[in-house]
PDB file of C-alpha atoms in Angstrom:
ATOM      1  CA  UNK M   8     -14.354   9.462 -79.189  1.00  0.00           C
ATOM      2  CA  UNK M   9     -12.666  12.651 -78.253  1.00  0.00           C
ATOM      3  CA  UNK M  10     -12.871  13.973 -74.722  1.00  0.00           C
ATOM      4  CA  UNK M  11     -12.618  17.620 -74.007  1.00  0.00           C
ATOM      5  CA  UNK M  12     -10.538  18.556 -71.032  1.00  0.00           C
ATOM      6  CA  UNK M  13     -11.474  21.757 -69.290  1.00  0.00           C
ATOM      7  CA  UNK M  14      -8.506  23.654 -67.947  1.00  0.00           C
ATOM      8  CA  UNK M  15      -9.317  25.945 -65.088  1.00  0.00           C
ATOM      9  CA  UNK M  16      -7.588  29.281 -65.406  1.00  0.00           C
ATOM     10  CA  UNK M  17      -7.424  31.998 -62.815  1.00  0.00           C
ATOM     11  CA  UNK M  18     -10.256  34.322 -63.445  1.00  0.00           C
ATOM     12  CA  UNK M  19      -9.442  37.985 -63.899  1.00  0.00           C
ATOM     13  CA  UNK M  20     -13.039  38.997 -63.481  1.00  0.00           C
ATOM     14  CA  UNK M  21     -13.459  41.105 -60.280  1.00  0.00           C
ATOM     15  CA  UNK M  22     -16.439  39.128 -58.976  1.00  0.00           C
ATOM     16  CA  UNK M  23     -14.961  35.744 -59.762  1.00  0.00           C
ATOM     17  CA  UNK M  24     -11.638  36.089 -58.019  1.00  0.00           C
ATOM     18  CA  UNK M  25     -10.210  33.036 -56.483  1.00  0.00           C
ATOM     19  CA  UNK M  26     -10.032  33.632 -52.769  1.00  0.00           C
ATOM     20  CA  UNK M  27      -7.102  32.126 -50.942  1.00  0.00           C
ATOM     21  CA  UNK M  28      -7.819  31.186 -47.372  1.00  0.00           C
ATOM     22  CA  UNK M  29      -6.383  33.548 -44.836  1.00  0.00           C
ATOM     23  CA  UNK M  30      -5.868  31.711 -41.588  1.00  0.00           C
ATOM     24  CA  UNK M  31      -4.406  34.437 -39.407  1.00  0.00           C
ATOM     25  CA  UNK M  32      -5.938  33.583 -36.034  1.00  0.00           C
ATOM     26  CA  UNK M  33      -6.486  29.905 -36.804  1.00  0.00           C
ATOM     27  CA  UNK M  34      -2.853  29.551 -37.817  1.00  0.00           C
ATOM     28  CA  UNK M  35      -1.641  31.207 -34.612  1.00  0.00           C
ATOM     29  CA  UNK M  36      -3.887  28.945 -32.524  1.00  0.00           C
ATOM     30  CA  UNK M  37      -2.683  25.854 -34.384  1.00  0.00           C
ATOM     31  CA  UNK M  38       0.954  26.839 -33.872  1.00  0.00           C
ATOM     32  CA  UNK M  39       0.403  27.417 -30.155  1.00  0.00           C
ATOM     33  CA  UNK M  40      -1.355  24.060 -29.861  1.00  0.00           C
ATOM     34  CA  UNK M  41       1.476  22.288 -31.691  1.00  0.00           C
ATOM     35  CA  UNK M  42       4.109  23.960 -29.499  1.00  0.00           C
ATOM     36  CA  UNK M  43       2.280  22.830 -26.381  1.00  0.00           C
ATOM     37  CA  UNK M  44       2.002  19.293 -27.767  1.00  0.00           C
ATOM     38  CA  UNK M  45       5.713  19.208 -28.654  1.00  0.00           C
ATOM     39  CA  UNK M  46       6.640  20.469 -25.184  1.00  0.00           C
ATOM     40  CA  UNK M  47       4.599  17.742 -23.522  1.00  0.00           C
ATOM     41  CA  UNK M  48       6.338  15.110 -25.634  1.00  0.00           C
ATOM     42  CA  UNK M  49       9.749  16.405 -24.555  1.00  0.00           C
ATOM     43  CA  UNK M  50       8.955  15.915 -20.869  1.00  0.00           C
ATOM     44  CA  UNK M  51      10.009  12.578 -19.489  1.00  0.00           C
ATOM     45  CA  UNK M  52       7.005  10.559 -18.466  1.00  0.00           C
ATOM     46  CA  UNK M  53       8.799   8.156 -16.207  1.00  0.00           C
ATOM     47  CA  UNK M  54       7.343   6.686 -13.061  1.00  0.00           C
ATOM     48  CA  UNK M  55      10.628   5.360 -11.702  1.00  0.00           C
ATOM     49  CA  UNK M  56      10.412   7.585  -8.627  1.00  0.00           C
ATOM     50  CA  UNK M  57       6.949   6.271  -7.810  1.00  0.00           C
ATOM     51  CA  UNK M  58       8.100   2.708  -8.355  1.00  0.00           C
ATOM     52  CA  UNK M  59      11.113   3.220  -6.111  1.00  0.00           C
ATOM     53  CA  UNK M  60       8.915   4.601  -3.349  1.00  0.00           C
ATOM     54  CA  UNK M  61       6.588   1.589  -3.605  1.00  0.00           C
ATOM     55  CA  UNK M  62       9.406  -0.956  -3.128  1.00  0.00           C
ATOM     56  CA  UNK M  63       9.805  -0.893   0.641  1.00  0.00           C
ATOM     57  CA  UNK M  64      11.099  -4.348   1.621  1.00  0.00           C
ATOM     58  CA  UNK M  65      14.344  -5.891   0.418  1.00  0.00           C
ATOM     59  CA  UNK M  66      15.518  -9.471   0.458  1.00  0.00           C
ATOM     60  CA  UNK M  67      18.557  -9.766   2.735  1.00  0.00           C
ATOM     61  CA  UNK M  68      20.180 -12.457   0.597  1.00  0.00           C
ATOM     62  CA  UNK M  69      19.759 -11.353  -3.027  1.00  0.00           C
ATOM     63  CA  UNK M  70      18.716  -7.719  -2.429  1.00  0.00           C
ATOM     64  CA  UNK M  71      15.580  -8.103  -4.560  1.00  0.00           C
ATOM     65  CA  UNK M  72      13.091  -5.299  -3.800  1.00  0.00           C
ATOM     66  CA  UNK M  73       9.564  -6.202  -2.692  1.00  0.00           C
ATOM     67  CA  UNK M  74       6.415  -4.186  -2.179  1.00  0.00           C
ATOM     68  CA  UNK M  75       5.373  -5.728   1.129  1.00  0.00           C
ATOM     69  CA  UNK M  76       6.285  -8.393   3.664  1.00  0.00           C
ATOM     70  CA  UNK M  77       3.841 -10.913   2.174  1.00  0.00           C
ATOM     71  CA  UNK M  78       5.788 -10.859  -1.096  1.00  0.00           C
ATOM     72  CA  UNK M  79       9.036 -11.236   0.834  1.00  0.00           C
ATOM     73  CA  UNK M  80       7.702 -14.390   2.523  1.00  0.00           C
ATOM     74  CA  UNK M  81       6.657 -15.829  -0.851  1.00  0.00           C
ATOM     75  CA  UNK M  82      10.069 -14.916  -2.257  1.00  0.00           C
ATOM     76  CA  UNK M  83      11.874 -16.723   0.560  1.00  0.00           C
ATOM     77  CA  UNK M  84       9.661 -19.791   0.104  1.00  0.00           C
ATOM     78  CA  UNK M  85      10.375 -20.027  -3.621  1.00  0.00           C
ATOM     79  CA  UNK M  86      13.933 -18.671  -4.010  1.00  0.00           C
ATOM     80  CA  UNK M  87      15.571 -19.376  -0.641  1.00  0.00           C
ATOM     81  CA  UNK M  88      13.726 -22.407   0.800  1.00  0.00           C
ATOM     82  CA  UNK M  89      16.551 -23.426   3.125  1.00  0.00           C
ATOM     83  CA  UNK M  90      16.724 -19.963   4.726  1.00  0.00           C
ATOM     84  CA  UNK M  91      14.297 -18.572   7.264  1.00  0.00           C
ATOM     85  CA  UNK M  92      12.401 -15.444   6.437  1.00  0.00           C
ATOM     86  CA  UNK M  93      13.221 -12.500   8.713  1.00  0.00           C
ATOM     87  CA  UNK M  94      10.420 -11.333  11.021  1.00  0.00           C
ATOM     88  CA  UNK M  95       8.010  -8.666   9.858  1.00  0.00           C
ATOM     89  CA  UNK M  96       9.413  -5.264  10.945  1.00  0.00           C
ATOM     90  CA  UNK M  97       5.890  -3.779  11.180  1.00  0.00           C
ATOM     91  CA  UNK M  98       4.489  -6.560  13.376  1.00  0.00           C
TER      92      UNK M  98
END
């Protein structure tokens, strides 16, 4: 069995021209979108400032930061059982 392979040549006929896609506006929009995406990736997305603002109470012995006084009491009970927890500054 012999198989015939059809080779597609560029047509020189005026009505059968191969049209290449021209993406003028679409290309410009895609480039702008990609630039915006690349710029957003370059920005640091760190929440360290927000975390630092949330840690308001500090252990007087080991300087471990806590979010609130309740956590400080639990910390003293588990890590420093022989020490007394300082009084709540907000009370």
